[in-house]
Amino acid sequence: MLDLTCTNTPLCTNLNPKIGRAMASGTQDSGEQKLPPQTQRLQIYSNTNTGVSPFWREKYEREAKRYWDVFYKRHKDRFFKDRHYLDKEWGAYFSVRGRKVILEAGCGAGNTIFPVIASYPDAFVYACDFSPRAIELVKMHEDFKESHVNAFVSDLTADDLCKEMLPSSVDIVTMIFMLSAVSPEKMPLVLQNVRRVIKPNGYVLFRDYATGDLAQERFSGKDQKISDDFYVRGDGTRAYYFSNEFLTNLFIENGFNVHKLDVCCKQVENRSRELIMNRRWVQAVFRVSDGSNSSSYKEDEANHLDTDNIAKEIKQNNSNGGLNDSAIDLSEGVAADMFGVLPSSEYEVIEINLRGWNFKISLLSKEYQHTCKSTGLMLWESARLMASVLAENPNIVAGKRVLELGCGCGGICSMIAAKYADQVVATDGDGFALDLLAKNVASNIEPPLLTKLSTKRLEWGNRDHIESIKEVNNIGFDVIMGTDVTYIPEAILPLFATAKELIAASGSSQDDNVPVLILCHIFRRVDEPTLLSAAAQFGFRLLDKWPTGISTNLSQSIIGNWFIDNGLKDDLPSTALNILLFCKE
């Protein structure tokens, strides 16, 4: 057995006032520290929405083509619905006599092109997109014919359309959920490019996101704002939400008249999830404004075209919980924003092989991790290190009761501990991470170990959650561990307050071992003196730390012995990792 005799070590006495990660708040006085019966709930990430940093803002702009290319690589032509509503909404523009030449700007996988050709076989379509993979999908479509479609790669903010078609040769330009993917400052370049190829009597048929849409409301609670009404999704693609004023001024300033503009609303009920979702989009028609064509509203009315500038209210509840109405392209990249969860296609399975253990762990795909604020949906290097330490040193948890704090969806430390410990409880405050954790545990360990490992929700400082854990184990835990749970200042006090409530009393462990708290992490926003000061406030004393130790006598290092003669030092996932070992005073 390990000798965990406490030794004295100086602690920092000035606690950083900005302390915090968290799930719940439990700020304490300078006297005896007790968890208050009522605590303020905190988010798993900061409520201060500072928006996208300049570095990422530039990266999203610079690599916009790559993000959309990855999108089409992943989803191919299965993500969007074919837009069969086009004939219903804009049939009057397509059906005017004579063969129509159409430009589909931002054609994607062809969800507009092929419904149009099916309804109007005499039409010829120029289809462009700046994603090469999207153009490949168009050309691979079973209905693609070069006699009807010319598909080509083009960045409409930079590439001259006149190199692909004659100036003033296009009757209709369709821009459907396309302009929103362009940064606002570059939208004029797109319209100027389009204006060069459209006929004087041609139309721009426009449909895109409107301000107040459900997806925009969900973005407002996250740090995904690039600029006013412009946001980045989890996969790096971007979306702008148009107001009537912005859209009208944008087109007028770039040589177009507003022929028609509607704000459409749709309320969708998903009964299986008991959700009501309000979707909003702009639907508009624009015409070139020049001396040869200054068509007024009265002229348009004489041509029997609806010109009322109104807001349409379209409401329909889908009883089957589906989103199948053709009046709106509801699958437009908003599944995660509508339901607050990520579709299964945004997860990946990785294989982890360490110290004789093999895991297959489902977690968030790397391409989504840079904007996802649920940090529990990924696997951190500290978890890999701590799992390796437990695999090489099973005596740390053998025969003991173990609690893991903030384990996220991976749970590899808890799964290894379950082989040797008497009881393991893996916890996290994020419901989505906890659901995925349960699936990972069930698919990676055999039933005998499953009986010793349970998963529970635990927001640090939440009295109800703590009492729920005590119902599982009312005498406390011999080992409490957390990997990368110390990086947000607001969570540090709730972390130690929760650990104090749940750690076993001294001497209750088998063979009278001292109950311990083990923290493995990379120091980020919270430094070591701050952690030590917070620990002291809740009655925790530092026993040892790694890699430097608290004593010059390395032979007396508790943690140092975990790394002797097993090659762990040579196989570290990161040299910046640290381990702190605490016991109760």
XYZ file of C-alpha atoms in Angstrom:
585
model
C 0.000 0.000 0.000
C 1.053 3.584 -0.593
C 2.146 5.716 2.330
C -0.044 8.822 2.124
C 1.140 10.491 5.349
C 0.437 14.225 5.191
C 3.294 16.702 5.152
C 3.115 20.457 5.670
C 3.625 22.776 2.745
C 3.204 26.552 2.477
C 0.016 27.712 0.739
C -0.798 30.952 -1.033
C -3.017 33.060 1.249
C -4.400 35.472 -1.376
C -7.119 33.768 -3.373
C -7.573 35.088 -6.878
C -10.982 36.858 -6.798
C -11.812 35.697 -10.298
C -11.914 32.020 -9.380
C -14.133 29.639 -11.495
C -15.206 26.491 -14.112
C -18.528 25.605 -13.658
C -21.514 24.030 -13.034
C -22.518 25.762 -9.805
C -21.300 28.490 -7.453
C -20.396 28.136 -3.803
C -18.364 31.190 -2.746
C -17.368 30.929 0.911
C -16.470 33.197 3.828
C -13.113 33.208 5.571
C -14.438 31.110 8.485
C -15.568 27.492 8.491
C -16.326 26.483 4.915
C -19.665 24.760 4.362
C -21.643 24.242 1.210
C -24.663 26.585 1.338
C -28.078 24.925 1.041
C -28.959 27.063 -1.971
C -26.375 27.744 -4.658
C -26.400 29.819 -7.783
C -26.327 27.738 -10.963
C -23.498 28.481 -13.326
C -23.047 27.383 -16.919
C -20.370 24.938 -18.009
C -18.881 27.881 -19.897
C -18.807 31.575 -19.155
C -21.978 33.603 -19.598
C -19.907 36.504 -20.915
C -20.301 36.285 -24.677
C -17.265 37.968 -26.121
C -17.872 36.570 -29.584
C -15.409 35.008 -31.972
C -11.803 36.115 -31.471
C -10.042 38.022 -34.277
C -7.848 34.982 -34.947
C -10.825 32.690 -35.543
C -12.762 35.395 -37.409
C -9.932 35.665 -39.912
C -9.558 31.893 -40.078
C -13.257 31.366 -40.868
C -13.032 33.956 -43.641
C -9.770 32.673 -45.046
C -10.839 29.020 -45.004
C -14.541 29.400 -45.832
C -14.200 27.252 -48.930
C -12.531 24.459 -46.976
C -15.233 24.409 -44.289
C -17.974 24.060 -46.898
C -15.947 21.466 -48.770
C -15.672 19.418 -45.568
C -19.411 19.898 -45.069
C -20.210 18.379 -48.477
C -17.643 15.645 -47.974
C -19.446 14.612 -44.795
C -23.071 15.078 -45.834
C -22.870 14.686 -49.627
C -26.353 15.287 -51.090
C -28.263 13.869 -48.115
C -28.396 16.922 -45.873
C -30.629 19.303 -47.819
C -34.117 18.743 -49.141
C -34.926 19.292 -52.819
C -36.678 22.635 -53.188
C -39.895 21.590 -54.876
C -41.605 24.702 -53.492
C -39.917 26.836 -56.166
C -42.657 26.347 -58.748
C -45.348 27.155 -56.173
C -43.618 30.290 -54.929
C -42.037 31.639 -58.116
C -43.699 29.791 -60.980
C -44.802 33.077 -62.574
C -41.176 34.047 -63.163
C -40.112 30.708 -64.635
C -43.173 30.116 -66.847
C -43.022 33.290 -68.951
C -42.725 32.180 -72.564
C -39.335 31.516 -74.075
C -36.402 29.405 -72.932
C -35.053 30.689 -69.642
C -31.372 31.005 -68.811
C -30.935 30.609 -65.048
C -27.967 31.196 -62.775
C -28.071 29.259 -59.511
C -25.633 31.143 -57.255
C -24.351 28.854 -54.530
C -25.867 25.707 -55.996
C -24.652 23.303 -53.303
C -25.476 19.693 -54.171
C -28.144 20.720 -56.698
C -31.274 20.855 -54.565
C -32.548 23.810 -56.588
C -31.186 22.902 -60.009
C -32.848 19.570 -60.571
C -36.359 20.477 -59.328
C -36.261 23.475 -61.699
C -35.197 21.352 -64.662
C -37.870 18.782 -63.834
C -40.562 21.487 -63.928
C -39.076 23.483 -66.821
C -37.188 21.091 -69.149
C -36.429 23.870 -71.646
C -34.442 25.866 -69.104
C -30.647 26.069 -69.133
C -28.933 26.440 -65.772
C -25.536 27.841 -64.920
C -24.725 26.378 -61.491
C -21.808 27.645 -59.429
C -20.499 27.077 -55.937
C -17.139 27.772 -54.343
C -16.976 24.235 -52.947
C -15.370 21.919 -55.540
C -16.946 18.929 -53.803
C -20.418 20.442 -54.187
C -19.871 20.812 -57.934
C -18.729 17.186 -58.096
C -21.990 16.152 -56.423
C -23.986 18.121 -58.989
C -22.163 16.439 -61.882
C -22.662 13.009 -60.307
C -26.437 13.495 -60.021
C -28.451 11.075 -62.133
C -30.327 13.943 -63.814
C -27.231 15.960 -64.706
C -26.913 16.673 -68.423
C -24.412 19.066 -69.944
C -27.069 20.123 -72.445
C -29.096 21.533 -69.548
C -26.533 22.392 -66.830
C -23.122 24.047 -66.825
C -21.713 23.484 -63.329
C -18.496 25.218 -62.325
C -16.511 26.282 -59.265
C -16.624 30.001 -58.553
C -16.075 32.307 -55.613
C -18.603 35.039 -56.375
C -16.729 37.509 -54.180
C -13.620 37.220 -56.365
C -14.198 35.318 -59.654
C -15.760 37.197 -62.592
C -18.909 35.414 -63.791
C -18.415 36.912 -67.252
C -15.638 34.385 -67.797
C -18.262 31.612 -67.699
C -21.210 33.333 -69.451
C -21.946 36.356 -71.581
C -22.740 39.673 -69.914
C -26.468 40.462 -69.635
C -27.436 36.915 -70.671
C -29.251 35.522 -67.617
C -33.022 35.773 -67.159
C -33.260 34.569 -63.549
C -30.731 34.379 -60.729
C -31.646 32.203 -57.763
C -29.933 32.904 -54.455
C -31.366 30.456 -51.916
C -29.701 30.249 -48.503
C -26.512 31.318 -50.239
C -25.793 34.980 -49.446
C -25.993 34.292 -45.698
C -22.785 32.245 -45.996
C -20.868 35.322 -47.197
C -19.380 37.844 -44.796
C -21.481 41.070 -44.863
C -18.612 43.224 -46.082
C -18.254 41.010 -49.188
C -21.951 40.747 -50.056
C -21.762 43.832 -52.374
C -19.096 42.037 -54.439
C -21.487 39.140 -55.002
C -24.316 41.418 -56.131
C -22.070 43.436 -58.440
C -20.852 40.203 -60.003
C -24.424 38.978 -60.510
C -25.536 42.327 -61.935
C -23.001 42.035 -64.758
C -24.569 38.851 -66.144
C -28.298 39.428 -65.532
C -30.494 40.841 -68.288
C -32.019 44.311 -67.816
C -35.438 42.708 -67.356
C -34.173 39.797 -65.272
C -35.064 38.823 -61.732
C -33.132 37.777 -58.648
C -35.159 35.249 -56.634
C -33.951 35.346 -53.042
C -34.610 33.260 -49.940
C -32.477 33.286 -46.780
C -32.486 33.485 -42.974
C -34.285 36.365 -41.249
C -33.436 38.026 -37.966
C -35.296 36.472 -35.066
C -35.012 32.954 -36.430
C -34.715 30.213 -33.819
C -31.168 29.391 -34.884
C -30.058 32.977 -34.309
C -31.667 32.981 -30.876
C -29.724 29.863 -29.932
C -26.485 31.375 -31.219
C -27.012 34.385 -28.947
C -26.249 32.232 -25.898
C -22.881 31.130 -27.219
C -19.586 32.764 -28.142
C -20.243 32.238 -31.862
C -20.991 35.789 -32.926
C -18.665 37.130 -35.605
C -20.385 40.499 -36.058
C -23.922 41.901 -35.931
C -26.330 39.160 -37.127
C -23.387 37.057 -38.384
C -22.509 33.787 -36.635
C -20.373 30.692 -37.051
C -21.827 27.205 -36.705
C -20.110 24.339 -34.967
C -18.663 23.010 -38.217
C -17.050 26.325 -39.210
C -19.660 27.330 -41.794
C -21.248 30.732 -41.235
C -24.732 32.219 -41.362
C -26.010 35.789 -41.608
C -29.550 36.705 -40.499
C -31.110 39.423 -42.664
C -33.300 42.284 -41.522
C -35.603 43.925 -44.096
C -33.705 47.183 -43.822
C -30.273 45.657 -44.320
C -31.387 43.514 -47.262
C -33.253 46.341 -48.980
C -30.351 48.774 -48.662
C -27.864 46.114 -49.787
C -29.651 45.482 -53.084
C -30.591 49.100 -53.779
C -27.022 50.290 -53.189
C -25.796 47.701 -55.694
C -28.143 48.530 -58.549
C -31.367 46.626 -57.876
C -34.977 47.593 -57.202
C -37.067 45.773 -54.629
C -39.840 44.055 -56.554
C -41.198 42.018 -53.647
C -40.097 41.302 -50.099
C -41.815 39.071 -47.559
C -40.799 37.943 -44.092
C -42.131 34.421 -43.656
C -42.658 32.690 -40.352
C -43.304 29.061 -39.598
C -44.024 27.445 -36.274
C -43.102 23.788 -36.134
C -44.026 21.482 -33.298
C -41.874 18.445 -32.640
C -44.142 16.449 -30.370
C -41.657 13.675 -29.671
C -39.358 16.263 -28.046
C -42.155 18.539 -26.829
C -40.587 21.475 -28.645
C -42.122 24.355 -30.570
C -39.716 25.916 -33.043
C -40.194 29.295 -34.679
C -38.435 29.651 -38.014
C -38.144 32.929 -39.918
C -36.840 33.588 -43.385
C -36.851 36.366 -45.971
C -38.292 35.725 -49.406
C -37.732 38.475 -51.968
C -37.558 39.335 -55.654
C -35.244 42.031 -57.027
C -34.809 43.596 -60.474
C -31.991 45.541 -62.063
C -32.312 49.293 -61.607
C -31.019 51.209 -64.636
C -32.175 53.478 -67.413
C -33.366 50.631 -69.606
C -35.570 49.141 -66.913
C -37.039 51.111 -64.038
C -40.031 48.859 -63.537
C -42.309 50.264 -60.872
C -44.678 48.497 -58.554
C -47.623 49.619 -60.703
C -46.061 48.041 -63.794
C -45.538 44.828 -61.884
C -49.161 44.852 -60.736
C -50.205 45.230 -64.362
C -48.247 42.054 -65.058
C -50.338 40.304 -62.378
C -47.423 39.754 -60.021
C -47.892 40.123 -56.262
C -45.915 43.143 -55.033
C -47.225 43.630 -51.480
C -44.382 44.225 -49.072
C -45.866 42.230 -46.207
C -44.929 39.728 -43.538
C -46.531 36.348 -44.136
C -47.435 34.240 -41.122
C -47.341 30.565 -42.061
C -47.963 28.160 -39.217
C -48.175 24.415 -39.347
C -47.716 21.762 -36.656
C -46.258 18.462 -37.785
C -47.897 15.755 -35.732
C -45.243 13.172 -36.492
C -42.413 15.257 -35.072
C -40.805 15.521 -38.501
C -39.764 18.583 -40.446
C -41.110 17.631 -43.832
C -43.028 20.671 -45.059
C -41.712 21.839 -48.393
C -42.410 25.520 -47.756
C -39.097 25.960 -45.961
C -35.779 24.230 -46.206
C -35.785 23.289 -42.512
C -32.731 21.096 -42.818
C -30.530 24.108 -43.577
C -27.730 23.324 -41.154
C -29.720 24.082 -38.013
C -30.444 20.664 -36.468
C -28.052 21.293 -33.618
C -29.354 24.813 -33.034
C -33.013 23.777 -33.072
C -32.721 20.848 -30.709
C -29.683 21.846 -28.664
C -27.941 18.597 -29.624
C -25.614 17.541 -32.352
C -26.772 15.081 -35.015
C -25.067 11.704 -34.957
C -23.028 12.586 -38.047
C -21.079 15.129 -35.981
C -19.668 12.473 -33.673
C -16.794 10.129 -34.396
C -15.415 6.994 -32.798
C -11.735 6.959 -31.852
C -9.662 4.023 -30.689
C -7.524 4.474 -27.585
C -4.816 1.967 -26.788
C -2.927 2.506 -23.558
C -1.151 0.185 -21.159
C -2.947 -2.941 -22.357
C -6.383 -1.310 -22.412
C -8.279 -0.783 -25.657
C -11.237 1.582 -25.868
C -13.536 2.732 -28.645
C -14.878 6.091 -27.545
C -17.607 8.142 -29.241
C -16.976 11.877 -29.010
C -17.424 15.120 -30.880
C -15.625 15.247 -34.236
C -12.530 17.442 -34.273
C -13.980 19.792 -36.868
C -16.722 20.809 -34.407
C -14.621 21.061 -31.259
C -13.347 24.600 -31.823
C -16.798 26.148 -31.352
C -18.539 23.593 -29.144
C -18.752 24.944 -25.588
C -19.631 21.576 -24.072
C -16.079 20.642 -23.140
C -17.248 17.234 -21.947
C -17.838 16.039 -25.521
C -14.147 15.591 -26.220
C -11.240 13.686 -24.651
C -8.466 15.669 -22.980
C -4.799 14.740 -22.686
C -4.991 14.800 -18.900
C -7.546 11.952 -19.005
C -5.154 9.873 -21.093
C -2.335 10.462 -18.611
C -4.422 9.702 -15.529
C -5.828 6.562 -17.167
C -2.280 5.373 -17.888
C -1.254 6.089 -14.284
C -4.163 4.017 -12.950
C -3.434 1.186 -15.375
C 0.188 1.023 -14.182
C -0.610 1.651 -10.509
C -3.881 -0.152 -9.679
C -3.057 0.088 -5.945
C -4.154 3.760 -6.118
C -7.788 2.631 -6.344
C -7.693 -1.069 -5.419
C -10.460 -1.984 -2.972
C -11.576 1.636 -2.642
C -14.565 3.794 -3.396
C -13.779 6.147 -6.294
C -15.518 9.307 -7.534
C -14.575 11.034 -10.789
C -15.572 14.694 -11.163
C -16.227 16.203 -14.594
C -15.301 13.044 -16.449
C -16.999 14.090 -19.712
C -18.076 11.578 -22.316
C -14.859 9.491 -22.304
C -14.777 8.027 -18.810
C -11.608 6.029 -19.458
C -10.225 6.719 -15.964
C -13.416 5.458 -14.341
C -13.511 2.375 -16.554
C -9.946 1.393 -15.619
C -10.618 2.133 -11.947
C -13.700 -0.136 -12.038
C -11.484 -3.183 -12.585
C -9.743 -2.718 -9.237
C -11.996 -0.557 -7.055
C -14.996 -1.670 -5.008
C -17.151 1.147 -6.351
C -16.769 3.846 -9.019
C -19.133 6.758 -9.676
C -18.412 8.774 -12.833
C -20.023 12.225 -12.839
C -20.454 15.270 -15.039
C -22.721 18.310 -15.032
C -23.389 18.258 -18.791
C -26.403 16.114 -19.641
C -25.280 15.501 -23.238
C -21.811 14.405 -22.139
C -23.353 12.172 -19.497
C -25.641 10.465 -22.025
C -22.690 9.764 -24.290
C -20.617 8.608 -21.304
C -23.234 5.982 -20.424
C -23.113 4.646 -23.988
C -19.302 4.559 -23.994
C -19.205 2.730 -20.674
C -21.776 0.168 -21.814
C -19.900 -0.545 -25.048
C -16.410 -0.826 -23.538
C -16.598 -2.829 -20.318
C -18.111 -6.202 -19.492
C -21.150 -6.723 -17.213
C -19.111 -7.758 -14.134
C -17.447 -4.343 -14.111
C -20.666 -2.535 -14.997
C -22.090 -3.541 -11.641
C -19.339 -1.524 -9.942
C -19.502 1.575 -12.167
C -22.411 4.008 -12.232
C -22.837 7.388 -13.955
C -24.505 10.306 -12.191
C -25.125 13.954 -12.895
C -23.226 16.273 -10.587
C -23.082 20.024 -10.937
C -20.516 21.202 -8.433
C -22.182 22.978 -5.547
C -25.656 21.696 -6.438
C -27.149 20.471 -3.162
C -29.671 18.121 -4.800
C -27.001 16.487 -6.945
C -24.653 16.066 -3.983
C -27.379 14.429 -1.923
C -28.091 12.100 -4.841
C -24.435 11.018 -4.842
C -24.596 10.453 -1.081
C -27.516 8.089 -1.616
C -25.160 5.932 -3.689
C -22.390 6.143 -1.069
C -23.207 7.660 2.320
C -19.779 7.184 3.918
C -17.727 9.110 1.364
C -15.149 8.306 -1.276
C -11.575 7.199 -0.668
C -10.317 8.598 -3.982
C -11.775 11.598 -5.794
C -10.156 12.471 -9.091
C -10.634 15.072 -11.796
C -8.857 15.579 -15.114
C -8.744 19.045 -16.664
C -11.448 20.389 -14.360
C -9.520 23.444 -13.144
C -9.357 25.727 -16.163
C -12.316 28.095 -15.574
C -11.872 30.345 -12.526
C -15.509 30.451 -11.385
C -15.542 26.683 -10.781
C -12.629 26.253 -8.406
C -14.464 27.041 -5.171
C -17.502 24.877 -6.073
C -15.095 22.086 -7.052
C -13.353 21.978 -3.676
C -16.622 22.550 -1.794
C -18.144 19.528 -3.536
C -15.050 17.395 -2.941
C -15.146 18.269 0.753
C -18.779 17.129 0.982
C -18.115 13.789 -0.727
C -14.654 12.692 0.434
C -14.496 9.996 3.129
C -13.563 10.763 6.690
C -9.897 10.190 7.538
C -9.147 6.620 8.447
C -12.326 5.155 6.883
C -10.471 3.663 3.928
C -9.282 0.093 3.941
C -5.930 -0.378 5.722
C -6.357 3.146 7.139
C -5.151 4.802 3.930
C -5.730 8.551 3.772
C -8.600 9.648 1.482
C -7.187 11.728 -1.371
C -8.161 14.175 -4.091
C -6.166 13.867 -7.333
C -6.234 16.637 -9.942
C -4.503 16.195 -13.292
C -4.413 19.166 -15.669
C -2.551 21.671 -17.773
C -2.406 25.063 -16.083
C -4.409 27.522 -18.160
C -6.474 30.366 -16.674
C -6.055 29.207 -13.059
C -2.513 28.973 -11.702
C -1.121 26.686 -9.002
C -1.042 29.219 -6.114
C -4.729 29.971 -6.715
C -5.600 26.271 -6.631
C -3.629 25.696 -3.444
C -5.253 28.673 -1.750
C -8.746 27.491 -2.726
C -7.935 23.972 -1.510
C -6.822 25.317 1.859
C -10.104 27.184 2.292
C -11.946 23.875 2.176
C -9.549 21.927 4.383
C -7.376 20.234 1.740
C -3.595 19.996 2.151
C -1.139 19.365 -0.667
C 0.586 15.996 -0.213
C 2.587 15.952 -3.404
C 2.757 17.376 -6.879
C 4.275 16.309 -10.156
C 6.555 16.708 -12.036
C 8.499 18.974 -9.635
C 7.438 17.448 -6.300
C 7.213 19.312 -2.993
C 10.487 17.979 -1.642
C 14.017 17.825 -2.973
C 14.133 14.178 -1.874
C 12.634 12.484 -4.945
C 12.675 9.083 -3.264
C 9.925 10.332 -0.941
C 7.721 11.538 -3.802
C 4.378 9.732 -3.783
C 3.459 10.644 -7.346
C 7.031 10.160 -8.539
C 6.756 6.491 -7.606
C 3.802 6.182 -9.992
C 6.228 6.850 -12.868
C 9.085 4.550 -11.829
C 10.068 1.662 -14.123
C 6.989 1.765 -16.334
C 7.897 4.129 -19.175
C 5.129 6.622 -18.433
C 7.546 9.544 -18.516
C 8.586 8.586 -22.034
C 4.993 8.342 -23.247
C 3.412 11.555 -21.962
C 0.633 13.000 -24.165
C 1.906 16.475 -23.181
C 4.911 17.647 -21.196
C 2.780 20.519 -19.815
C 0.642 18.159 -17.715
C 0.667 18.437 -13.930
C -0.723 16.329 -11.077
C -1.687 17.635 -7.638
C -2.381 15.207 -4.765
C -4.388 16.485 -1.780
C -5.530 15.001 1.517
C -7.903 16.387 4.138
C -6.404 18.438 6.959
